Short mmCIF file of N, CA, C and O in Angstrom, two decimals:
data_model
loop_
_atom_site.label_atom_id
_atom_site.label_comp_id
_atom_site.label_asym_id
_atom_site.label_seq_id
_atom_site.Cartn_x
_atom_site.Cartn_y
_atom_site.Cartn_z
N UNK A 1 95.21 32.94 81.97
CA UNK A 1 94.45 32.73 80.76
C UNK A 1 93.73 34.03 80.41
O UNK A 1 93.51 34.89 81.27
N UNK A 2 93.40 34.15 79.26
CA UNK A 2 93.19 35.61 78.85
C UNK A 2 91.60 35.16 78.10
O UNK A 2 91.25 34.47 77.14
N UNK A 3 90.99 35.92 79.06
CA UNK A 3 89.39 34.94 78.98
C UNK A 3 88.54 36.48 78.19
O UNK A 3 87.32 36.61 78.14
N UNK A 4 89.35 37.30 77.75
CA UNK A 4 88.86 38.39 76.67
C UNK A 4 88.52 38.54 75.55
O UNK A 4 88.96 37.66 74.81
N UNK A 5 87.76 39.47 74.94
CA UNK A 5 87.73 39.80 73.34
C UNK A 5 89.10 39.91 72.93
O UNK A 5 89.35 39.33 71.87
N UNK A 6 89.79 40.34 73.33
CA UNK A 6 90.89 40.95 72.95
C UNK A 6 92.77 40.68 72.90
O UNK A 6 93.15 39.96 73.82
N UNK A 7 93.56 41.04 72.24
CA UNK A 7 94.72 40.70 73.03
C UNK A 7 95.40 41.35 74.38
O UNK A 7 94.89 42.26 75.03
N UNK A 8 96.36 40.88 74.63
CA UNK A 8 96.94 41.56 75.92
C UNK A 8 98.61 41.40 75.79
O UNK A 8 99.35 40.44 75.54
N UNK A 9 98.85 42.92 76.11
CA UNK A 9 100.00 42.70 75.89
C UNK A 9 101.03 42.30 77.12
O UNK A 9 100.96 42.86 78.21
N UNK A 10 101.73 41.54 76.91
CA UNK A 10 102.69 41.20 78.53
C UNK A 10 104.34 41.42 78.52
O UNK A 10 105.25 40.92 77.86
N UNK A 11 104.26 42.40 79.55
CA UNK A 11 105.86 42.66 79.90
C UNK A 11 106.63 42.10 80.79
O UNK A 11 105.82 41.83 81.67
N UNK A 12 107.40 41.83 81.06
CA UNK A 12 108.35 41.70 81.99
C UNK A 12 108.39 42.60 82.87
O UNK A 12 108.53 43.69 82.32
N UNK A 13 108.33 42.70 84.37
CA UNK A 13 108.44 43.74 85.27
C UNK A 13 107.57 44.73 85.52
O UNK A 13 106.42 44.57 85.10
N UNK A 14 107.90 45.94 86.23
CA UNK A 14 106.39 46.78 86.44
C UNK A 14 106.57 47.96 85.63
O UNK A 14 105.90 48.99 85.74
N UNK A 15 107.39 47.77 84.90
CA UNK A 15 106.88 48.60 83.43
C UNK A 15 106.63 48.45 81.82
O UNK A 15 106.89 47.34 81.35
N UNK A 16 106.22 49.32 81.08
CA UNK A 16 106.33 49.25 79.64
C UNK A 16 107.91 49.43 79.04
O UNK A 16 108.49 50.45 78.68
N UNK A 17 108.13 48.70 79.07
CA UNK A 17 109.90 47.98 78.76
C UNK A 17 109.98 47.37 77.88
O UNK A 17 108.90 46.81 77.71
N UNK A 18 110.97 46.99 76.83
CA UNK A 18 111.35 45.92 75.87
C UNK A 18 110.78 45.24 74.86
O UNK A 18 110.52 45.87 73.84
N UNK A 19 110.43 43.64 74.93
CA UNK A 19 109.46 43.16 73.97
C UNK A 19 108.37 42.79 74.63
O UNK A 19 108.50 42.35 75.77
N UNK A 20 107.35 42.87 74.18
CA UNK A 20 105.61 42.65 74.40
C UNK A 20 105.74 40.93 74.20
O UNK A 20 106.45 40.35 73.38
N UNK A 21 105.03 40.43 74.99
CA UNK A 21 104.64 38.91 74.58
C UNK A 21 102.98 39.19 74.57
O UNK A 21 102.29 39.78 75.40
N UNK A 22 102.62 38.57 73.36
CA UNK A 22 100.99 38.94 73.25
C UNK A 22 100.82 37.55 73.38
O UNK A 22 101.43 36.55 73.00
N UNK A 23 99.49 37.87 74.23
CA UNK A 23 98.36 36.78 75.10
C UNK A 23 97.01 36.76 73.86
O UNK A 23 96.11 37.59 73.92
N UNK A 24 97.04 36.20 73.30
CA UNK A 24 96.02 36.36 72.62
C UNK A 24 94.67 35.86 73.41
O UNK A 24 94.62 35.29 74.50
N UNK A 25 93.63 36.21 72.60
CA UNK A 25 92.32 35.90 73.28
C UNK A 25 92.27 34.40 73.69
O UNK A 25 93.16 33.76 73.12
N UNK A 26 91.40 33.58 74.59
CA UNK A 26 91.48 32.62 75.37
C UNK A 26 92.82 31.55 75.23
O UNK A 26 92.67 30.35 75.02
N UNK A 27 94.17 32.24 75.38
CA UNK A 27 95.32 31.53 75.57
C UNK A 27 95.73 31.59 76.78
O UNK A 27 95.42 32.47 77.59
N UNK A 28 96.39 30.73 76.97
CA UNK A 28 97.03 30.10 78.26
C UNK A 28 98.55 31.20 78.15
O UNK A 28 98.83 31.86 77.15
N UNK A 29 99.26 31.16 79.28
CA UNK A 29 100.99 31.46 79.36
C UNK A 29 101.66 31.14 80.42
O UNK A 29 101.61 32.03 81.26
N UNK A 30 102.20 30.35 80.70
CA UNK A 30 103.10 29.78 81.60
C UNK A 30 103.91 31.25 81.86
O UNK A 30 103.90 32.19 81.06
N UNK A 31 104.52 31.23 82.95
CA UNK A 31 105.62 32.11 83.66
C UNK A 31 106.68 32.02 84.01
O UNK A 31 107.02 31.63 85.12
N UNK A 32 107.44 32.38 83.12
CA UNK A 32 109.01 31.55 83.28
C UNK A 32 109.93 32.00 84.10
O UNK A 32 109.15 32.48 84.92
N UNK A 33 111.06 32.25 84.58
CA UNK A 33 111.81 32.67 85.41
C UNK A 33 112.43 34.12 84.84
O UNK A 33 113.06 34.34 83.81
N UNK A 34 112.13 34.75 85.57
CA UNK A 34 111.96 36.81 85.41
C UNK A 34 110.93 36.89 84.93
O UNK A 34 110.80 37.58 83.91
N UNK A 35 109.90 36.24 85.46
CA UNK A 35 108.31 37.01 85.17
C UNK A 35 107.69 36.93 86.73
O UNK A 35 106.47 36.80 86.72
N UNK A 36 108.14 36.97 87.71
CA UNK A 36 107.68 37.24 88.98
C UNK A 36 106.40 38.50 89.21
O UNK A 36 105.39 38.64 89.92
N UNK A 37 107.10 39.26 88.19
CA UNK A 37 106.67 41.05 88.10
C UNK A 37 106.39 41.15 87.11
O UNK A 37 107.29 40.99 86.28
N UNK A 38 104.96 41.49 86.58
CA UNK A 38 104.45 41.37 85.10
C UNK A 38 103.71 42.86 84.92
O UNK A 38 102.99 43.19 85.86
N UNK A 39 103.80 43.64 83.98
CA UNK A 39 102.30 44.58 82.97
C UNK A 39 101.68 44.23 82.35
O UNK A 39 102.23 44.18 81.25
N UNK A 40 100.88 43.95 82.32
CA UNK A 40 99.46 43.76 81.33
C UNK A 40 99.17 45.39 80.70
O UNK A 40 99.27 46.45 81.30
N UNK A 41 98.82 45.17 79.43
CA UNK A 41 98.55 46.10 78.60
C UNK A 41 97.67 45.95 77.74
O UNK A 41 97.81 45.03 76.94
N UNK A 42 96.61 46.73 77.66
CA UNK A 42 95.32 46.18 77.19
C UNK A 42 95.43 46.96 75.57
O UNK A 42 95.51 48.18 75.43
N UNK A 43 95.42 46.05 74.53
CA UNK A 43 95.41 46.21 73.19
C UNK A 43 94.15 47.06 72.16
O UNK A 43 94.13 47.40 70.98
N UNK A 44 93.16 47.16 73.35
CA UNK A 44 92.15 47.73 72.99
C UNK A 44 91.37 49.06 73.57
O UNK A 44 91.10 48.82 74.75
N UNK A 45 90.94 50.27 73.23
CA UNK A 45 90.00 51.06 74.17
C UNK A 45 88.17 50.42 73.84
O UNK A 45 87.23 51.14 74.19
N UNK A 46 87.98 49.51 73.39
CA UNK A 46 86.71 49.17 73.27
C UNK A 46 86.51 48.04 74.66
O UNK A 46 85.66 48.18 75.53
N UNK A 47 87.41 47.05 74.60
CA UNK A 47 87.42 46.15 75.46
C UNK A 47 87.81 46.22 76.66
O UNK A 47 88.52 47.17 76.98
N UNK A 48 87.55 45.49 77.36
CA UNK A 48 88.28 45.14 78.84
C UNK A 48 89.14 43.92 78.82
O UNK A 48 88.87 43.09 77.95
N UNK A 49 90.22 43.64 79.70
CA UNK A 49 90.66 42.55 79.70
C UNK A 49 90.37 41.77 80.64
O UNK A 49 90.20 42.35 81.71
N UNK A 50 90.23 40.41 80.65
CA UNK A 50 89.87 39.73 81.93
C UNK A 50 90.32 38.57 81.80
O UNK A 50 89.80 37.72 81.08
N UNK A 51 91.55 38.38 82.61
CA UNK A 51 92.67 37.71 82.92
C UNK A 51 92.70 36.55 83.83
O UNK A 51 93.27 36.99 84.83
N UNK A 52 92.44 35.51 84.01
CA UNK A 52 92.53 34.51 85.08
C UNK A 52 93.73 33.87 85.73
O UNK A 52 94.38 33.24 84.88
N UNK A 53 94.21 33.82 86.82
CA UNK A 53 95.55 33.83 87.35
C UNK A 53 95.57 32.45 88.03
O UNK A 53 94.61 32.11 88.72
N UNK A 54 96.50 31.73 87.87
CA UNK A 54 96.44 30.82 88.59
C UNK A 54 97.58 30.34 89.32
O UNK A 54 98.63 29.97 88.81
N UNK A 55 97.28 30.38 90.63
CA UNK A 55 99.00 29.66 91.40
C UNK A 55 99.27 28.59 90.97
O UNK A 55 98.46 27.91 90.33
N UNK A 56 100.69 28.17 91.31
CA UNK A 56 100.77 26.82 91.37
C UNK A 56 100.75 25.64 92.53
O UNK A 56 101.14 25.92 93.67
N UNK A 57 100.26 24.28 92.19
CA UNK A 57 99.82 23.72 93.47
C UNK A 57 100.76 23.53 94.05
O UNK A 57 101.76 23.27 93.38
N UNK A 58 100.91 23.56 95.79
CA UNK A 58 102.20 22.74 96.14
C UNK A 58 101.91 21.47 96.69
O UNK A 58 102.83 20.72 97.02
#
């Protein structure tokens, strides 16, 4: 969950690659299969991002 002012941008893998999926401010994003390995990219130099992660239960 993207608990920021701001958006965030999300990649696939551990680089700046391909298409951006934007996290907008307090949205949720499920993780679908080939998102094991993610970038976060912060849309702003004013803001910070602050991201909440959550496992899943087993």
């Amino acid at each position: 969950m993207n608990l920021s002012e701001n958006d965030a941008f999300v990649y696939k893998g551990k680089q700046v690659n391909g298409k951006a999926t934007v996290l907008k401010m307090n949205e949720k994003m499920g993780m679908i299969k080939g998102y094991s390995s993610i970038t976060v990219v912060n849309s702003s130099t004013l803001f910070t991002i602050n991201l909440t992660i959550l496992s899943p239960e087993a």
